[in-house]
């Protein structure tokens, strides 16, 4: 449905050149696919290493087994993410040459940092994945240790560019309107970077944690209540549950930063039409062309209160900017809907995290209710919805600008006809669908294979199938 | 040497690295495609799979580096090339997706028919992707890509005599370096039959590469005179000769069975080839409409780019060395398949 609204969003862009619509849709589509893979590159390595550490520390073959299997999943998704990421780099030029030709030397350096961070991560991940069997367990673990840090550096660079597009600075314009005197530190560290960065990192940890845990929640519901499923659920879910309340604070800080730095975007997120104090908060609802709101739940004064801790806080409205320089009514509604969806998802997940925390504090154990596991089984997919909604909020809310208040998307787009881009968009959709389908079917098949393997070893009375490195541990287990 | 020259050199070296690393990768895909039916091709394919798996991801990241350094260091070049040669480059993007996904997914896929289909996708994408990439470089080299947003011809910018020549050279170079590397891999895995198999292929593709290089001069003479002049004088000529010598040296070493230096000489051949082109089109970034100096980004950015490059080399160098070392000393092994097959007692083992 969100994809539908993004696609529909383009339909109102009557003022741009005809190729703008397919270019935006293709970029949006490829980014929406890529962003799902991001949590597995950014957050799964740490979750896997925690499991690996537990396995080494407690000499627990089950933990080692889980870490090893997760690293296999990480490997496959990393490969797919590497190619979808490469496609995005090509698309910068194929779809947005105007952006790159003018601003490439201003914001490009962050991608340089991302380039080597990703390369380093790829190398270390390759060693980690292929090193399970023949490297010493300690050396293998140590090689894995820098991966989460390198991943944070890589994510920093990408978020730095996106933050710059939202709050551009660190350059002057010469008489021809071209940027000169680039100040790289100003470019890298823009006003909105810190909350935006932390928001994305926390989101990555939530998605990776809830998604991995949801797999084992399903197993738990189906009666596979062994140590394997317990550990596989506990470690990622705990990570995600710890991050969730933090994410609320980070998200709140980011929203206030948007209110300061991009008031018109904030107005779109909250569908505020006229500037003024005592603005109500609308939960969902649709902005009409005359500025009235249709539907939704109105909470008087809450928007002003959230923005400045007082009902007297003046919140700027969309009409603050000329119609050509602000999101259209349609775009504002998409932004608002996505924003409310994201906050809604976050609230639901926060409730789930509290449920888990409460059970742990009271009984030092996981919740007993089947309903908890039903919710946890859905939490993975729900968190992905939240991630996509957040991304749509950030991107659609910035329209019609690609570089906020400096360059419009219409000026950035490639100067070829709409037809070829529709064609390439269609081909991209087909190929990506095949890739996603194949990726998911491989994951499912691996899962089945692992389950068969476990059933086989259990029937034979053997300890779980574990890599060679844990052979001494295996003997311990048998002795016990 | 100005910071602009330095960044241009870095870009050329990145291109050389991608030609070698990516070339070995694409080339292995070509040999996979050409290995014949299931029975005949099984052994060469398994070597390709086994030898490539741990390093292939790292190889393809060079391309991202090239794109990033181009748009950061020489933004107008990036704008011009990507928007004019968009047909070829869109196909490259699609080829990369299809290829990467097919390879990654083929590993854990067990059904034979599915594996074969994925293998064909992988092989075809391994041929088309480097061809279109090299063809685009041919478009640049023959001056068919003017500065600006989509100012050149969307078809002849990458489909012309020089582009086709570059495309064929790219394919032969990839096939050559991949075969040369696979000879050493075969020896490492103690498979003398495969060693001979890939030695023949390395020598044949190397000979073809030499022939096309020499014959290509005629094409370039007709189609891109400034490039011809650059290739027949000064450093351009020097690197072209070096490339030829390195190919001959590789073939000679392979035939005598002394494999120690063959990886280096093969890398030297491809790197020289790339440098010959780069030197031949100096001082232009886009012959003959935009010089390297005109294309350069903000001077502050150029200095930062050099700094970032130094940091990158300092961090990636050791990591890459570790990867290759562990790989060459057999301490890396594909994890997913074998144990699981052993565990399930699946047929075929």
mmCIF file of N, CA and C in Angstrom, chain B residues 17-136:
data_model
loop_
_atom_site.group_PDB
_atom_site.id
_atom_site.type_symbol
_atom_site.label_atom_id
_atom_site.label_comp_id
_atom_site.label_asym_id
_atom_site.label_seq_id
_atom_site.Cartn_x
_atom_site.Cartn_y
_atom_site.Cartn_z
ATOM 1 N N UNK B 17 42.738 -1.569 -10.983
ATOM 2 C CA UNK B 17 42.425 -2.576 -9.965
ATOM 3 C C UNK B 17 41.133 -3.292 -10.304
ATOM 4 N N UNK B 18 40.135 -2.521 -10.775
ATOM 5 C CA UNK B 18 38.862 -3.154 -11.116
ATOM 6 C C UNK B 18 39.017 -4.050 -12.337
ATOM 7 N N UNK B 19 39.844 -3.602 -13.289
ATOM 8 C CA UNK B 19 40.074 -4.430 -14.471
ATOM 9 C C UNK B 19 40.670 -5.776 -14.059
ATOM 10 N N UNK B 20 41.565 -5.731 -13.077
ATOM 11 C CA UNK B 20 42.187 -6.988 -12.630
ATOM 12 C C UNK B 20 41.240 -7.791 -11.741
ATOM 13 N N UNK B 21 40.786 -7.161 -10.654
ATOM 14 C CA UNK B 21 39.941 -7.878 -9.695
ATOM 15 C C UNK B 21 38.595 -8.234 -10.303
ATOM 16 N N UNK B 22 37.922 -7.220 -10.844
ATOM 17 C CA UNK B 22 36.641 -7.474 -11.486
ATOM 18 C C UNK B 22 36.820 -8.360 -12.706
ATOM 19 N N UNK B 23 37.929 -8.132 -13.442
ATOM 20 C CA UNK B 23 38.189 -8.928 -14.640
ATOM 21 C C UNK B 23 38.338 -10.401 -14.312
ATOM 22 N N UNK B 24 39.111 -10.700 -13.256
ATOM 23 C CA UNK B 24 39.274 -12.099 -12.846
ATOM 24 C C UNK B 24 37.918 -12.702 -12.505
ATOM 25 N N UNK B 25 37.090 -11.863 -11.907
ATOM 26 C CA UNK B 25 35.765 -12.290 -11.477
ATOM 27 C C UNK B 25 34.842 -12.542 -12.679
ATOM 28 N N UNK B 26 34.763 -11.552 -13.564
ATOM 29 C CA UNK B 26 33.947 -11.710 -14.771
ATOM 30 C C UNK B 26 34.487 -12.846 -15.634
ATOM 31 N N UNK B 27 35.812 -12.889 -15.764
ATOM 32 C CA UNK B 27 36.440 -13.909 -16.601
ATOM 33 C C UNK B 27 36.108 -15.305 -16.108
ATOM 34 N N UNK B 28 36.138 -15.474 -14.782
ATOM 35 C CA UNK B 28 35.779 -16.786 -14.231
ATOM 36 C C UNK B 28 34.351 -17.134 -14.621
ATOM 37 N N UNK B 29 33.477 -16.116 -14.619
ATOM 38 C CA UNK B 29 32.100 -16.347 -15.049
ATOM 39 C C UNK B 29 32.037 -16.792 -16.502
ATOM 40 N N UNK B 30 32.910 -16.189 -17.350
ATOM 41 C CA UNK B 30 32.931 -16.586 -18.763
ATOM 42 C C UNK B 30 33.373 -18.035 -18.903
ATOM 43 N N UNK B 31 34.420 -18.414 -18.165
ATOM 44 C CA UNK B 31 34.891 -19.800 -18.273
ATOM 45 C C UNK B 31 33.833 -20.753 -17.744
ATOM 46 N N UNK B 32 33.092 -20.295 -16.756
ATOM 47 C CA UNK B 32 31.982 -21.088 -16.243
ATOM 48 C C UNK B 32 30.956 -21.311 -17.347
ATOM 49 N N UNK B 33 30.676 -20.242 -18.088
ATOM 50 C CA UNK B 33 29.693 -20.319 -19.177
ATOM 51 C C UNK B 33 30.182 -21.242 -20.288
ATOM 52 N N UNK B 34 31.504 -21.186 -20.570
ATOM 53 C CA UNK B 34 32.063 -21.932 -21.697
ATOM 54 C C UNK B 34 32.476 -23.355 -21.324
ATOM 55 N N UNK B 35 32.198 -23.752 -20.084
ATOM 56 C CA UNK B 35 32.743 -25.036 -19.624
ATOM 57 C C UNK B 35 32.043 -26.242 -20.234
ATOM 58 N N UNK B 36 30.945 -26.013 -20.967
ATOM 59 C CA UNK B 36 30.305 -27.148 -21.622
ATOM 60 C C UNK B 36 29.203 -27.758 -20.773
ATOM 61 N N UNK B 37 28.753 -28.948 -21.190
ATOM 62 C CA UNK B 37 27.577 -29.537 -20.547
ATOM 63 C C UNK B 37 27.897 -29.982 -19.121
ATOM 64 N N UNK B 38 26.883 -30.573 -18.493
ATOM 65 C CA UNK B 38 26.994 -30.852 -17.078
ATOM 66 C C UNK B 38 28.171 -31.755 -16.726
ATOM 67 N N UNK B 39 28.398 -32.757 -17.552
ATOM 68 C CA UNK B 39 29.436 -33.713 -17.202
ATOM 69 C C UNK B 39 30.825 -33.133 -17.433
ATOM 70 N N UNK B 40 31.002 -32.571 -18.646
ATOM 71 C CA UNK B 40 32.328 -32.038 -18.958
ATOM 72 C C UNK B 40 32.652 -30.824 -18.101
ATOM 73 N N UNK B 41 31.625 -30.003 -17.833
ATOM 74 C CA UNK B 41 31.881 -28.737 -17.169
ATOM 75 C C UNK B 41 31.926 -28.809 -15.658
ATOM 76 N N UNK B 42 31.615 -29.963 -15.121
ATOM 77 C CA UNK B 42 31.459 -30.027 -13.665
ATOM 78 C C UNK B 42 32.737 -29.646 -12.930
ATOM 79 N N UNK B 43 33.869 -30.232 -13.353
ATOM 80 C CA UNK B 43 35.102 -29.982 -12.614
ATOM 81 C C UNK B 43 35.586 -28.534 -12.752
ATOM 82 N N UNK B 44 35.692 -28.005 -13.996
ATOM 83 C CA UNK B 44 36.087 -26.586 -14.082
ATOM 84 C C UNK B 44 35.150 -25.675 -13.293
ATOM 85 N N UNK B 45 33.849 -25.954 -13.352
ATOM 86 C CA UNK B 45 32.898 -25.101 -12.638
ATOM 87 C C UNK B 45 33.113 -25.159 -11.139
ATOM 88 N N UNK B 46 33.391 -26.353 -10.651
ATOM 89 C CA UNK B 46 33.556 -26.444 -9.205
ATOM 90 C C UNK B 46 34.802 -25.669 -8.784
ATOM 91 N N UNK B 47 35.832 -25.680 -9.639
ATOM 92 C CA UNK B 47 37.029 -24.903 -9.304
ATOM 93 C C UNK B 47 36.701 -23.409 -9.296
ATOM 94 N N UNK B 48 35.961 -22.972 -10.306
ATOM 95 C CA UNK B 48 35.575 -21.554 -10.365
ATOM 96 C C UNK B 48 34.823 -21.172 -9.098
ATOM 97 N N UNK B 49 33.834 -21.977 -8.748
ATOM 98 C CA UNK B 49 33.032 -21.710 -7.560
ATOM 99 C C UNK B 49 33.912 -21.639 -6.322
ATOM 100 N N UNK B 50 34.769 -22.647 -6.202
ATOM 101 C CA UNK B 50 35.546 -22.785 -4.997
ATOM 102 C C UNK B 50 36.561 -21.662 -4.874
ATOM 103 N N UNK B 51 37.193 -21.317 -6.004
ATOM 104 C CA UNK B 51 38.261 -20.323 -5.954
ATOM 105 C C UNK B 51 37.701 -18.907 -5.831
ATOM 106 N N UNK B 52 36.547 -18.657 -6.432
ATOM 107 C CA UNK B 52 36.049 -17.290 -6.441
ATOM 108 C C UNK B 52 35.306 -16.918 -5.174
ATOM 109 N N UNK B 53 34.627 -17.871 -4.581
ATOM 110 C CA UNK B 53 33.659 -17.540 -3.547
ATOM 111 C C UNK B 53 34.159 -16.567 -2.487
ATOM 112 N N UNK B 54 35.318 -16.805 -1.852
ATOM 113 C CA UNK B 54 35.658 -15.919 -0.753
ATOM 114 C C UNK B 54 36.021 -14.493 -1.172
ATOM 115 N N UNK B 55 36.361 -14.253 -2.428
ATOM 116 C CA UNK B 55 36.863 -12.922 -2.770
ATOM 117 C C UNK B 55 35.970 -12.120 -3.713
ATOM 118 N N UNK B 56 34.900 -12.739 -4.216
ATOM 119 C CA UNK B 56 34.225 -12.057 -5.321
ATOM 120 C C UNK B 56 33.556 -10.757 -4.907
ATOM 121 N N UNK B 57 33.003 -10.704 -3.682
ATOM 122 C CA UNK B 57 32.335 -9.478 -3.255
ATOM 123 C C UNK B 57 33.312 -8.316 -3.202
ATOM 124 N N UNK B 58 34.464 -8.584 -2.609
ATOM 125 C CA UNK B 58 35.463 -7.537 -2.464
ATOM 126 C C UNK B 58 35.844 -6.983 -3.831
ATOM 127 N N UNK B 59 35.950 -7.884 -4.819
ATOM 128 C CA UNK B 59 36.338 -7.445 -6.156
ATOM 129 C C UNK B 59 35.405 -6.393 -6.724
ATOM 130 N N UNK B 60 34.108 -6.600 -6.576
ATOM 131 C CA UNK B 60 33.164 -5.712 -7.242
ATOM 132 C C UNK B 60 33.038 -4.346 -6.590
ATOM 133 N N UNK B 61 33.580 -4.220 -5.384
ATOM 134 C CA UNK B 61 33.476 -2.925 -4.717
ATOM 135 C C UNK B 61 34.360 -1.878 -5.402
ATOM 136 N N UNK B 62 35.345 -2.344 -6.179
ATOM 137 C CA UNK B 62 36.180 -1.377 -6.918
ATOM 138 C C UNK B 62 35.322 -0.473 -7.791
ATOM 139 N N UNK B 63 34.288 -1.032 -8.368
ATOM 140 C CA UNK B 63 33.441 -0.241 -9.269
ATOM 141 C C UNK B 63 32.801 0.923 -8.511
ATOM 142 N N UNK B 64 32.346 0.646 -7.293
ATOM 143 C CA UNK B 64 31.732 1.716 -6.502
ATOM 144 C C UNK B 64 32.765 2.814 -6.237
ATOM 145 N N UNK B 65 33.983 2.406 -5.945
ATOM 146 C CA UNK B 65 35.053 3.389 -5.737
ATOM 147 C C UNK B 65 35.242 4.269 -6.969
ATOM 148 N N UNK B 66 35.241 3.626 -8.123
ATOM 149 C CA UNK B 66 35.444 4.383 -9.365
ATOM 150 C C UNK B 66 34.336 5.413 -9.532
ATOM 151 N N UNK B 67 33.098 4.987 -9.308
ATOM 152 C CA UNK B 67 31.975 5.919 -9.447
ATOM 153 C C UNK B 67 32.117 7.070 -8.457
ATOM 154 N N UNK B 68 32.441 6.742 -7.210
ATOM 155 C CA UNK B 68 32.506 7.774 -6.174
ATOM 156 C C UNK B 68 33.626 8.774 -6.467
ATOM 157 N N UNK B 69 34.804 8.272 -6.819
ATOM 158 C CA UNK B 69 35.913 9.185 -7.088
ATOM 159 C C UNK B 69 35.606 10.035 -8.322
ATOM 160 N N UNK B 70 34.903 9.454 -9.297
ATOM 161 C CA UNK B 70 34.559 10.247 -10.484
ATOM 162 C C UNK B 70 33.593 11.365 -10.120
ATOM 163 N N UNK B 71 32.514 11.041 -9.389
ATOM 164 C CA UNK B 71 31.545 12.110 -9.147
ATOM 165 C C UNK B 71 32.047 13.122 -8.121
ATOM 166 N N UNK B 72 32.963 12.704 -7.259
ATOM 167 C CA UNK B 72 33.502 13.654 -6.284
ATOM 168 C C UNK B 72 34.627 14.481 -6.895
ATOM 169 N N UNK B 73 35.535 13.814 -7.598
ATOM 170 C CA UNK B 73 36.692 14.508 -8.141
ATOM 171 C C UNK B 73 36.407 15.208 -9.462
ATOM 172 N N UNK B 74 35.594 14.587 -10.289
ATOM 173 C CA UNK B 74 35.337 15.138 -11.631
ATOM 174 C C UNK B 74 33.842 15.100 -11.947
ATOM 175 N N UNK B 75 33.054 15.879 -11.202
ATOM 176 C CA UNK B 75 31.592 15.793 -11.346
ATOM 177 C C UNK B 75 31.077 15.958 -12.773
ATOM 178 N N UNK B 76 31.630 16.884 -13.581
ATOM 179 C CA UNK B 76 31.062 17.021 -14.940
ATOM 180 C C UNK B 76 31.280 15.771 -15.787
ATOM 181 N N UNK B 77 32.383 15.049 -15.537
ATOM 182 C CA UNK B 77 32.636 13.814 -16.289
ATOM 183 C C UNK B 77 31.569 12.785 -15.952
ATOM 184 N N UNK B 78 31.285 12.667 -14.652
ATOM 185 C CA UNK B 78 30.273 11.707 -14.216
ATOM 186 C C UNK B 78 28.922 12.048 -14.844
ATOM 187 N N UNK B 79 28.562 13.325 -14.765
ATOM 188 C CA UNK B 79 27.284 13.769 -15.332
ATOM 189 C C UNK B 79 27.202 13.410 -16.820
ATOM 190 N N UNK B 80 28.279 13.733 -17.554
ATOM 191 C CA UNK B 80 28.270 13.530 -19.000
ATOM 192 C C UNK B 80 28.208 12.050 -19.356
ATOM 193 N N UNK B 81 29.080 11.249 -18.749
ATOM 194 C CA UNK B 81 29.176 9.836 -19.126
ATOM 195 C C UNK B 81 27.889 9.096 -18.769
ATOM 196 N N UNK B 82 27.413 9.303 -17.536
ATOM 197 C CA UNK B 82 26.245 8.553 -17.083
ATOM 198 C C UNK B 82 24.994 8.942 -17.877
ATOM 199 N N UNK B 83 24.860 10.229 -18.220
ATOM 200 C CA UNK B 83 23.631 10.652 -18.879
ATOM 201 C C UNK B 83 23.673 10.365 -20.383
ATOM 202 N N UNK B 84 24.859 10.391 -20.999
ATOM 203 C CA UNK B 84 24.921 10.116 -22.441
ATOM 204 C C UNK B 84 24.922 8.616 -22.730
ATOM 205 N N UNK B 85 25.794 7.869 -22.049
ATOM 206 C CA UNK B 85 25.900 6.431 -22.332
ATOM 207 C C UNK B 85 24.934 5.637 -21.462
ATOM 208 N N UNK B 86 23.754 6.200 -21.222
ATOM 209 C CA UNK B 86 22.852 5.578 -20.247
ATOM 210 C C UNK B 86 22.352 4.209 -20.661
ATOM 211 N N UNK B 87 22.256 3.961 -21.972
ATOM 212 C CA UNK B 87 21.754 2.646 -22.391
ATOM 213 C C UNK B 87 22.724 1.564 -21.928
ATOM 214 N N UNK B 88 23.998 1.745 -22.284
ATOM 215 C CA UNK B 88 25.005 0.757 -21.916
ATOM 216 C C UNK B 88 25.099 0.629 -20.401
ATOM 217 N N UNK B 89 25.059 1.762 -19.706
ATOM 218 C CA UNK B 89 25.283 1.722 -18.262
ATOM 219 C C UNK B 89 24.074 1.194 -17.501
ATOM 220 N N UNK B 90 22.871 1.396 -18.074
ATOM 221 C CA UNK B 90 21.701 0.762 -17.446
ATOM 222 C C UNK B 90 21.825 -0.756 -17.568
ATOM 223 N N UNK B 91 22.290 -1.210 -18.738
ATOM 224 C CA UNK B 91 22.487 -2.655 -18.916
ATOM 225 C C UNK B 91 23.558 -3.174 -17.954
ATOM 226 N N UNK B 92 24.584 -2.350 -17.712
ATOM 227 C CA UNK B 92 25.615 -2.744 -16.739
ATOM 228 C C UNK B 92 24.978 -2.931 -15.369
ATOM 229 N N UNK B 93 24.147 -1.951 -14.973
ATOM 230 C CA UNK B 93 23.503 -2.041 -13.660
ATOM 231 C C UNK B 93 22.673 -3.316 -13.558
ATOM 232 N N UNK B 94 21.880 -3.585 -14.599
ATOM 233 C CA UNK B 94 21.050 -4.788 -14.570
ATOM 234 C C UNK B 94 21.916 -6.048 -14.554
ATOM 235 N N UNK B 95 22.999 -6.018 -15.340
ATOM 236 C CA UNK B 95 23.911 -7.163 -15.381
ATOM 237 C C UNK B 95 24.518 -7.446 -14.020
ATOM 238 N N UNK B 96 24.879 -6.384 -13.316
ATOM 239 C CA UNK B 96 25.495 -6.565 -11.998
ATOM 240 C C UNK B 96 24.505 -7.196 -11.020
ATOM 241 N N UNK B 97 23.248 -6.727 -11.080
ATOM 242 C CA UNK B 97 22.243 -7.315 -10.184
ATOM 243 C C UNK B 97 22.057 -8.787 -10.503
ATOM 244 N N UNK B 98 21.831 -9.073 -11.786
ATOM 245 C CA UNK B 98 21.540 -10.444 -12.177
ATOM 246 C C UNK B 98 22.702 -11.360 -11.813
ATOM 247 N N UNK B 99 23.910 -10.875 -12.078
ATOM 248 C CA UNK B 99 25.078 -11.695 -11.871
ATOM 249 C C UNK B 99 25.330 -11.969 -10.390
ATOM 250 N N UNK B 100 25.338 -10.896 -9.611
ATOM 251 C CA UNK B 100 25.613 -11.050 -8.182
ATOM 252 C C UNK B 100 24.576 -11.937 -7.527
ATOM 253 N N UNK B 101 23.322 -11.685 -7.856
ATOM 254 C CA UNK B 101 22.262 -12.460 -7.223
ATOM 255 C C UNK B 101 22.357 -13.921 -7.646
ATOM 256 N N UNK B 102 22.588 -14.152 -8.938
ATOM 257 C CA UNK B 102 22.659 -15.537 -9.416
ATOM 258 C C UNK B 102 23.790 -16.287 -8.734
ATOM 259 N N UNK B 103 24.932 -15.638 -8.585
ATOM 260 C CA UNK B 103 26.073 -16.319 -7.962
ATOM 261 C C UNK B 103 25.789 -16.614 -6.498
ATOM 262 N N UNK B 104 25.294 -15.587 -5.791
ATOM 263 C CA UNK B 104 25.066 -15.755 -4.359
ATOM 264 C C UNK B 104 24.027 -16.839 -4.113
ATOM 265 N N UNK B 105 23.026 -16.873 -4.984
ATOM 266 C CA UNK B 105 21.919 -17.783 -4.732
ATOM 267 C C UNK B 105 22.225 -19.190 -5.227
ATOM 268 N N UNK B 106 23.102 -19.268 -6.232
ATOM 269 C CA UNK B 106 23.406 -20.592 -6.764
ATOM 270 C C UNK B 106 24.092 -21.468 -5.716
ATOM 271 N N UNK B 107 24.953 -20.849 -4.902
ATOM 272 C CA UNK B 107 25.712 -21.631 -3.919
ATOM 273 C C UNK B 107 24.828 -22.534 -3.061
ATOM 274 N N UNK B 108 23.852 -21.933 -2.371
ATOM 275 C CA UNK B 108 23.058 -22.815 -1.497
ATOM 276 C C UNK B 108 21.886 -23.500 -2.197
ATOM 277 N N UNK B 109 21.743 -23.330 -3.521
ATOM 278 C CA UNK B 109 20.633 -23.988 -4.209
ATOM 279 C C UNK B 109 21.044 -25.395 -4.605
ATOM 280 N N UNK B 110 20.214 -26.362 -4.318
ATOM 281 C CA UNK B 110 20.618 -27.742 -4.581
ATOM 282 C C UNK B 110 19.997 -28.360 -5.816
ATOM 283 N N UNK B 111 18.822 -27.835 -6.237
ATOM 284 C CA UNK B 111 18.177 -28.489 -7.364
ATOM 285 C C UNK B 111 18.991 -28.233 -8.632
ATOM 286 N N UNK B 112 19.250 -29.291 -9.402
ATOM 287 C CA UNK B 112 20.199 -29.212 -10.506
ATOM 288 C C UNK B 112 19.726 -28.250 -11.589
ATOM 289 N N UNK B 113 18.424 -28.351 -11.962
ATOM 290 C CA UNK B 113 17.920 -27.511 -13.050
ATOM 291 C C UNK B 113 18.033 -26.045 -12.658
ATOM 292 N N UNK B 114 17.655 -25.737 -11.418
ATOM 293 C CA UNK B 114 17.721 -24.365 -10.952
ATOM 294 C C UNK B 114 19.171 -23.864 -10.965
ATOM 295 N N UNK B 115 20.069 -24.732 -10.513
ATOM 296 C CA UNK B 115 21.486 -24.351 -10.510
ATOM 297 C C UNK B 115 21.959 -24.035 -11.908
ATOM 298 N N UNK B 116 21.491 -24.842 -12.889
ATOM 299 C CA UNK B 116 21.962 -24.615 -14.247
ATOM 300 C C UNK B 116 21.442 -23.287 -14.795
ATOM 301 N N UNK B 117 20.165 -23.019 -14.529
ATOM 302 C CA UNK B 117 19.614 -21.748 -14.999
ATOM 303 C C UNK B 117 20.355 -20.573 -14.379
ATOM 304 N N UNK B 118 20.574 -20.657 -13.091
ATOM 305 C CA UNK B 118 21.291 -19.572 -12.420
ATOM 306 C C UNK B 118 22.698 -19.441 -12.991
ATOM 307 N N UNK B 119 23.295 -20.597 -13.324
ATOM 308 C CA UNK B 119 24.632 -20.591 -13.886
ATOM 309 C C UNK B 119 24.672 -19.880 -15.232
ATOM 310 N N UNK B 120 23.638 -20.074 -16.031
ATOM 311 C CA UNK B 120 23.601 -19.420 -17.343
ATOM 312 C C UNK B 120 23.429 -17.909 -17.170
ATOM 313 N N UNK B 121 22.547 -17.511 -16.256
ATOM 314 C CA UNK B 121 22.373 -16.084 -15.979
ATOM 315 C C UNK B 121 23.704 -15.484 -15.539
ATOM 316 N N UNK B 122 24.367 -16.186 -14.617
ATOM 317 C CA UNK B 122 25.654 -15.728 -14.108
ATOM 318 C C UNK B 122 26.662 -15.574 -15.240
ATOM 319 N N UNK B 123 26.742 -16.583 -16.099
ATOM 320 C CA UNK B 123 27.714 -16.565 -17.187
ATOM 321 C C UNK B 123 27.431 -15.465 -18.202
ATOM 322 N N UNK B 124 26.171 -15.344 -18.617
ATOM 323 C CA UNK B 124 25.831 -14.321 -19.608
ATOM 324 C C UNK B 124 26.080 -12.924 -19.044
ATOM 325 N N UNK B 125 25.671 -12.712 -17.810
ATOM 326 C CA UNK B 125 25.897 -11.398 -17.195
ATOM 327 C C UNK B 125 27.391 -11.129 -17.062
ATOM 328 N N UNK B 126 28.176 -12.198 -16.897
ATOM 329 C CA UNK B 126 29.627 -12.023 -16.790
ATOM 330 C C UNK B 126 30.248 -11.572 -18.106
ATOM 331 N N UNK B 127 29.571 -11.868 -19.208
ATOM 332 C CA UNK B 127 30.070 -11.430 -20.512
ATOM 333 C C UNK B 127 29.569 -10.015 -20.822
ATOM 334 N N UNK B 128 28.270 -9.794 -20.628
ATOM 335 C CA UNK B 128 27.676 -8.534 -21.064
ATOM 336 C C UNK B 128 28.128 -7.357 -20.202
ATOM 337 N N UNK B 129 28.201 -7.564 -18.894
ATOM 338 C CA UNK B 129 28.538 -6.445 -18.012
ATOM 339 C C UNK B 129 29.900 -5.832 -18.345
ATOM 340 N N UNK B 130 30.978 -6.636 -18.393
ATOM 341 C CA UNK B 130 32.266 -6.008 -18.713
ATOM 342 C C UNK B 130 32.310 -5.451 -20.134
ATOM 343 N N UNK B 131 31.571 -6.093 -21.056
ATOM 344 C CA UNK B 131 31.577 -5.580 -22.425
ATOM 345 C C UNK B 131 31.018 -4.163 -22.460
ATOM 346 N N UNK B 132 29.862 -3.953 -21.831
ATOM 347 C CA UNK B 132 29.246 -2.621 -21.870
ATOM 348 C C UNK B 132 30.068 -1.593 -21.097
ATOM 349 N N UNK B 133 30.683 -2.033 -20.019
ATOM 350 C CA UNK B 133 31.547 -1.108 -19.273
ATOM 351 C C UNK B 133 32.703 -0.642 -20.145
ATOM 352 N N UNK B 134 33.378 -1.616 -20.771
ATOM 353 C CA UNK B 134 34.527 -1.277 -21.604
ATOM 354 C C UNK B 134 34.085 -0.473 -22.823
ATOM 355 N N UNK B 135 32.894 -0.803 -23.371
ATOM 356 C CA UNK B 135 32.397 -0.061 -24.528
ATOM 357 C C UNK B 135 32.176 1.405 -24.164
ATOM 358 N N UNK B 136 31.708 1.655 -22.959
ATOM 359 C CA UNK B 136 31.517 3.042 -22.522
ATOM 360 C C UNK B 136 32.863 3.771 -22.468
#
